[in-house]
Amino acid sequence: MERYHSSRNIVYQIYPRSFKDTTGNGVGDIRGIISKLDYLADLGINTIWLSPVYKSPNDDNGYDIADYKAIQPEFGTMEDFEELVAEAKARGIGILMDLVINHTSDEHEWFQKALAGDPKYRDYYIIRKGKNGKLPNNWGNFFAECPWTKFGDSEDEYYLHLFSKKQPDLNWHNPAVLEEVKDILRFWLEKGVAGFRCDVINVIYKNSLENGRPKPILTGSEHYLSTEGCHEILRTLRKEVLEPYGAVTVGETVFVDVPKALDLCAPERKELDMVFSFEHMEVDQVIVKWFKTKLVPRKLMACLTKWQKALPWNAIYFENHDQPRFISRFADLGPYRREASKMMAGLLMTLRGTPFLYEGQEIGMENGDFKDLSEVMDIESHNVHAMAKSLHLPAGIRWKMIQRTSRDNARTPMQWTAGPNAGFTDGTPWLKVNGNHTEVNVEAELADPQGVRAFWKTMIALRKSNAVLAEGDFRSVYEGSKVYAFERSKDGKSFLILCNLSSKTARIPAAARAWKTLFLSSCDAPLQNELSPFEFRLLEN
């Protein structure tokens, strides 16, 4: 079977809980996605990445899976999902499922059988005795919890969970786990999905459970980050399951540098097709993401260039369900929401790689306007706030951390209209709707031929139709305090891309002045030798 080709794919991530509710229960659902397929097709996307829709107790909003072969009832039925796949395919849109195989829910049948004493399923998880009255090791946890929780009624046995205590890690030393996952993949591929986004995929295999070198965060990570066992599993899954179906994979790979990324996605290694790197999302943080500093454009440019040069193909993105809205990261955004949104659209669609945009990004949605912690649902945010409180950080600082960085910033309901609940639901939304939906919404954007969505649509069409932008080489031309300039070229044809990443007018760098032919600008009246605030400009040779 021909593989699902990625060079001209435009991927749109949907966070189902927040996309569109058709039942009035305040939670988005699969029929809501079906109802908006024409909207997505009109935008020009040809792939949907669905955050998890599996049956789940929702401790971590679906990333704690209780049944890999069942649909979460609040999202709909398996028949609804099958209709979604068929209707999407009819519009030339493929579906990427979110694959979560580092852990299951503690409510999964496997873990429940392990708790009941079944030795077969006990070996599906990482269960160890404590040492001298202490925990099995000194490891850290991604959610700022203790990574070991007592196993059932046992006094001295614990199970490992790198994330929530309701997300016990699978034991990938057990061959039966691999066989179970192969079966799960085939189940969904038989239903016609195009591939998988693989959640925290490079931490699944633990080399050992020895104590780690003490670190401020994630002590012990040297024992499970991108291990050889993980690489072997990925090669096996690709050869035995994914390639026969022509499926594509993109990996969420934590703490990877360039060499580790190449080990995961270099074509000759036959593991993943692409990986999400995180470095460009961390240029405005101090040590950990919860401590933010001003976004320095030059740092972002340098990071983008580094990864563009290093990997044969990138999964390029600026927003997803785990990150604050990117335009909200600009400390000097001021009144330039529309301009910044257009500039980021132009930048994303002209970098080399497969573009991933996130629901609401195409209309310039911003961070949530939460007033206090009671309005935040994210488990990670609550855990971090509790940890910060235990460290005696002042209340104002604790709230500022959450307000700027909580994952819920990206999870506020999609803003379809200026009406009640932004047209997302007729009921009470599961998460607070951003108050700016009266101005920032799809209905308003569809009526504005010069709007943010219109510019996204233009850039998507150009990116899909133009070989230079879809497949051409990348060369950095200029990286300044405000302006990023790079060239894309293929078969003797070239484009020069200019991006002003600031709210100030910026001089066009000397290295770009030889390019005279304007192909496209996000600004209505481009200046001759300067870029307007947050302007995107495309020049051709």
Short mmCIF file of N, CA and C in Angstrom, two decimals, residues 368-458:
data_model
loop_
_atom_site.label_atom_id
_atom_site.label_comp_id
_atom_site.label_asym_id
_atom_site.label_seq_id
_atom_site.Cartn_x
_atom_site.Cartn_y
_atom_site.Cartn_z
N GLY A 368 -6.52 31.82 27.38
CA GLY A 368 -7.75 31.99 28.14
C GLY A 368 -7.68 33.17 29.09
N ASP A 369 -8.83 33.71 29.45
CA ASP A 369 -8.89 34.85 30.37
C ASP A 369 -9.34 34.39 31.76
N PHE A 370 -8.68 33.35 32.27
CA PHE A 370 -9.03 32.80 33.58
C PHE A 370 -8.74 33.81 34.68
N LYS A 371 -9.65 33.85 35.64
CA LYS A 371 -9.52 34.82 36.74
C LYS A 371 -8.86 34.21 37.98
N ASP A 372 -9.05 32.90 38.18
CA ASP A 372 -8.42 32.25 39.32
C ASP A 372 -8.35 30.75 39.06
N LEU A 373 -7.72 30.03 39.99
CA LEU A 373 -7.44 28.61 39.79
C LEU A 373 -8.71 27.78 39.68
N SER A 374 -9.81 28.25 40.25
CA SER A 374 -11.05 27.49 40.20
C SER A 374 -11.57 27.34 38.77
N GLU A 375 -11.13 28.21 37.86
CA GLU A 375 -11.57 28.15 36.46
C GLU A 375 -10.66 27.27 35.61
N VAL A 376 -9.59 26.75 36.19
CA VAL A 376 -8.61 25.93 35.47
C VAL A 376 -8.89 24.46 35.77
N MET A 377 -8.99 23.64 34.73
CA MET A 377 -9.29 22.21 34.88
C MET A 377 -8.06 21.33 34.80
N ASP A 378 -6.98 21.79 34.22
CA ASP A 378 -5.80 20.99 33.91
C ASP A 378 -5.15 20.41 35.17
N ILE A 379 -4.98 19.09 35.21
CA ILE A 379 -4.40 18.42 36.37
C ILE A 379 -2.96 18.87 36.60
N GLU A 380 -2.20 19.04 35.51
CA GLU A 380 -0.81 19.47 35.65
C GLU A 380 -0.75 20.84 36.32
N SER A 381 -1.63 21.75 35.94
CA SER A 381 -1.63 23.09 36.51
C SER A 381 -1.89 23.04 38.01
N HIS A 382 -2.85 22.24 38.42
CA HIS A 382 -3.17 22.14 39.84
C HIS A 382 -2.01 21.52 40.63
N ASN A 383 -1.36 20.50 40.04
CA ASN A 383 -0.22 19.88 40.73
C ASN A 383 0.93 20.86 40.88
N VAL A 384 1.22 21.60 39.83
CA VAL A 384 2.32 22.55 39.88
C VAL A 384 2.01 23.68 40.86
N HIS A 385 0.77 24.13 40.87
CA HIS A 385 0.38 25.19 41.82
C HIS A 385 0.57 24.69 43.26
N ALA A 386 0.18 23.44 43.52
CA ALA A 386 0.34 22.88 44.86
C ALA A 386 1.82 22.76 45.23
N MET A 387 2.64 22.33 44.28
CA MET A 387 4.07 22.22 44.54
C MET A 387 4.67 23.59 44.83
N ALA A 388 4.28 24.60 44.03
CA ALA A 388 4.79 25.96 44.23
C ALA A 388 4.37 26.50 45.59
N LYS A 389 3.16 26.14 46.01
CA LYS A 389 2.69 26.57 47.33
C LYS A 389 3.52 25.92 48.43
N SER A 390 3.85 24.64 48.24
CA SER A 390 4.65 23.94 49.25
C SER A 390 6.06 24.52 49.35
N LEU A 391 6.51 25.16 48.28
CA LEU A 391 7.82 25.81 48.27
C LEU A 391 7.73 27.26 48.74
N HIS A 392 6.53 27.66 49.17
CA HIS A 392 6.27 28.98 49.75
C HIS A 392 6.43 30.12 48.74
N LEU A 393 6.16 29.83 47.46
CA LEU A 393 6.11 30.92 46.49
C LEU A 393 4.88 31.77 46.77
N PRO A 394 4.99 33.08 46.67
CA PRO A 394 3.84 33.95 46.94
C PRO A 394 2.67 33.64 46.01
N ALA A 395 1.47 33.86 46.51
CA ALA A 395 0.25 33.53 45.75
C ALA A 395 0.22 34.21 44.39
N GLY A 396 0.66 35.48 44.34
CA GLY A 396 0.65 36.21 43.08
C GLY A 396 1.56 35.58 42.04
N ILE A 397 2.71 35.12 42.47
CA ILE A 397 3.65 34.48 41.54
C ILE A 397 3.10 33.13 41.09
N ARG A 398 2.51 32.40 42.03
CA ARG A 398 1.94 31.10 41.67
C ARG A 398 0.86 31.25 40.60
N TRP A 399 -0.02 32.23 40.79
CA TRP A 399 -1.10 32.41 39.83
C TRP A 399 -0.58 32.91 38.49
N LYS A 400 0.42 33.75 38.51
CA LYS A 400 0.99 34.24 37.25
C LYS A 400 1.59 33.08 36.45
N MET A 401 2.24 32.14 37.16
CA MET A 401 2.78 30.95 36.49
C MET A 401 1.68 30.19 35.76
N ILE A 402 0.58 29.95 36.47
CA ILE A 402 -0.52 29.17 35.88
C ILE A 402 -1.19 29.95 34.76
N GLN A 403 -1.43 31.22 35.00
CA GLN A 403 -2.14 32.07 34.04
C GLN A 403 -1.42 32.11 32.70
N ARG A 404 -0.12 32.19 32.72
CA ARG A 404 0.65 32.32 31.48
C ARG A 404 0.94 30.99 30.80
N THR A 405 0.97 29.90 31.59
CA THR A 405 1.56 28.67 31.07
C THR A 405 0.64 27.46 31.09
N SER A 406 -0.48 27.53 31.76
CA SER A 406 -1.37 26.37 31.85
C SER A 406 -1.76 25.84 30.48
N ARG A 407 -1.84 24.53 30.39
CA ARG A 407 -2.28 23.91 29.14
C ARG A 407 -3.72 24.29 28.78
N ASP A 408 -4.50 24.69 29.78
CA ASP A 408 -5.88 25.10 29.49
C ASP A 408 -5.97 26.35 28.63
N ASN A 409 -4.88 27.10 28.50
CA ASN A 409 -4.88 28.26 27.63
C ASN A 409 -5.22 27.89 26.19
N ALA A 410 -4.81 26.69 25.78
CA ALA A 410 -5.08 26.24 24.42
C ALA A 410 -6.36 25.41 24.33
N ARG A 411 -6.96 25.12 25.47
CA ARG A 411 -8.09 24.20 25.49
C ARG A 411 -9.44 24.89 25.66
N THR A 412 -9.44 26.21 25.70
CA THR A 412 -10.71 26.91 25.79
C THR A 412 -11.54 26.60 24.54
N PRO A 413 -12.86 26.54 24.67
CA PRO A 413 -13.70 26.13 23.55
C PRO A 413 -13.49 26.98 22.28
N MET A 414 -13.60 26.31 21.16
CA MET A 414 -13.48 26.95 19.86
C MET A 414 -14.52 28.06 19.74
N GLN A 415 -14.08 29.19 19.21
CA GLN A 415 -14.93 30.38 19.14
C GLN A 415 -15.57 30.50 17.75
N TRP A 416 -16.76 29.92 17.64
CA TRP A 416 -17.44 29.87 16.35
C TRP A 416 -18.22 31.16 16.05
N THR A 417 -18.86 31.72 17.08
CA THR A 417 -19.69 32.91 16.87
C THR A 417 -19.49 33.89 18.02
N ALA A 418 -20.12 35.04 17.89
CA ALA A 418 -20.09 36.05 18.97
C ALA A 418 -21.19 35.80 19.99
N GLY A 419 -22.01 34.79 19.76
CA GLY A 419 -23.15 34.52 20.62
C GLY A 419 -22.78 33.82 21.91
N PRO A 420 -23.80 33.37 22.67
CA PRO A 420 -23.56 32.69 23.94
C PRO A 420 -22.64 31.48 23.78
N ASN A 421 -21.66 31.38 24.68
CA ASN A 421 -20.69 30.28 24.68
C ASN A 421 -19.97 30.14 23.34
N ALA A 422 -19.86 31.24 22.63
CA ALA A 422 -19.13 31.30 21.35
C ALA A 422 -19.67 30.32 20.31
N GLY A 423 -20.93 29.91 20.46
CA GLY A 423 -21.50 28.96 19.52
C GLY A 423 -20.94 27.56 19.67
N PHE A 424 -20.18 27.31 20.73
CA PHE A 424 -19.59 25.99 20.96
C PHE A 424 -20.62 25.00 21.50
N THR A 425 -21.48 25.45 22.39
CA THR A 425 -22.45 24.57 23.02
C THR A 425 -23.71 25.34 23.42
N ASP A 426 -24.81 24.60 23.51
CA ASP A 426 -26.05 25.16 24.05
C ASP A 426 -26.13 24.97 25.56
N GLY A 427 -25.19 24.20 26.10
CA GLY A 427 -25.18 23.92 27.53
C GLY A 427 -24.12 24.73 28.25
N THR A 428 -23.62 24.18 29.35
CA THR A 428 -22.55 24.82 30.12
C THR A 428 -21.22 24.24 29.67
N PRO A 429 -20.35 25.03 29.09
CA PRO A 429 -19.09 24.49 28.57
C PRO A 429 -18.22 23.90 29.68
N TRP A 430 -17.50 22.83 29.34
CA TRP A 430 -16.68 22.13 30.33
C TRP A 430 -15.54 23.03 30.83
N LEU A 431 -15.14 23.99 30.02
CA LEU A 431 -14.07 24.93 30.36
C LEU A 431 -14.53 26.32 29.92
N LYS A 432 -14.13 27.30 30.67
CA LYS A 432 -14.58 28.67 30.41
C LYS A 432 -14.25 29.14 29.00
N VAL A 433 -15.24 29.72 28.33
CA VAL A 433 -15.03 30.33 27.01
C VAL A 433 -14.33 31.68 27.19
N ASN A 434 -13.38 31.96 26.32
CA ASN A 434 -12.69 33.24 26.37
C ASN A 434 -13.67 34.38 26.07
N GLY A 435 -13.63 35.40 26.92
CA GLY A 435 -14.54 36.52 26.76
C GLY A 435 -14.36 37.30 25.48
N ASN A 436 -13.21 37.17 24.82
CA ASN A 436 -12.99 37.92 23.59
C ASN A 436 -13.66 37.27 22.37
N HIS A 437 -14.47 36.20 22.61
CA HIS A 437 -15.14 35.55 21.48
C HIS A 437 -16.13 36.49 20.79
N THR A 438 -16.53 37.55 21.46
CA THR A 438 -17.45 38.50 20.82
C THR A 438 -16.79 39.22 19.66
N GLU A 439 -15.46 39.24 19.67
CA GLU A 439 -14.71 39.88 18.58
C GLU A 439 -13.94 38.86 17.75
N VAL A 440 -13.41 37.84 18.42
CA VAL A 440 -12.58 36.84 17.74
C VAL A 440 -13.39 35.57 17.57
N ASN A 441 -13.90 35.34 16.37
CA ASN A 441 -14.71 34.15 16.12
C ASN A 441 -14.75 33.82 14.64
N VAL A 442 -15.10 32.59 14.33
CA VAL A 442 -15.11 32.11 12.95
C VAL A 442 -16.10 32.90 12.10
N GLU A 443 -17.28 33.16 12.62
CA GLU A 443 -18.31 33.86 11.86
C GLU A 443 -17.80 35.21 11.37
N ALA A 444 -17.15 35.95 12.25
CA ALA A 444 -16.59 37.25 11.86
C ALA A 444 -15.49 37.09 10.82
N GLU A 445 -14.66 36.06 11.01
CA GLU A 445 -13.55 35.86 10.08
C GLU A 445 -14.04 35.47 8.68
N LEU A 446 -15.07 34.65 8.62
CA LEU A 446 -15.59 34.25 7.31
C LEU A 446 -16.17 35.43 6.54
N ALA A 447 -16.56 36.47 7.26
CA ALA A 447 -17.13 37.66 6.61
C ALA A 447 -16.07 38.68 6.25
N ASP A 448 -14.81 38.41 6.58
CA ASP A 448 -13.74 39.38 6.38
C ASP A 448 -12.72 38.84 5.38
N PRO A 449 -12.76 39.33 4.13
CA PRO A 449 -11.82 38.82 3.11
C PRO A 449 -10.37 39.19 3.40
N GLN A 450 -10.14 40.10 4.32
CA GLN A 450 -8.77 40.48 4.69
C GLN A 450 -8.42 39.97 6.09
N GLY A 451 -9.23 39.05 6.61
CA GLY A 451 -9.05 38.59 7.97
C GLY A 451 -7.94 37.58 8.15
N VAL A 452 -7.79 37.13 9.38
CA VAL A 452 -6.75 36.16 9.73
C VAL A 452 -6.99 34.83 9.02
N ARG A 453 -8.24 34.34 9.08
CA ARG A 453 -8.52 33.06 8.44
C ARG A 453 -8.31 33.12 6.93
N ALA A 454 -8.70 34.23 6.34
CA ALA A 454 -8.51 34.37 4.89
C ALA A 454 -7.03 34.28 4.53
N PHE A 455 -6.18 34.85 5.39
CA PHE A 455 -4.74 34.79 5.11
C PHE A 455 -4.22 33.36 5.30
N TRP A 456 -4.69 32.68 6.34
CA TRP A 456 -4.32 31.28 6.51
C TRP A 456 -4.72 30.47 5.28
N LYS A 457 -5.93 30.70 4.79
CA LYS A 457 -6.41 29.95 3.63
C LYS A 457 -5.52 30.21 2.41
N THR A 458 -5.14 31.46 2.22
CA THR A 458 -4.24 31.80 1.11
C THR A 458 -2.91 31.09 1.25
#
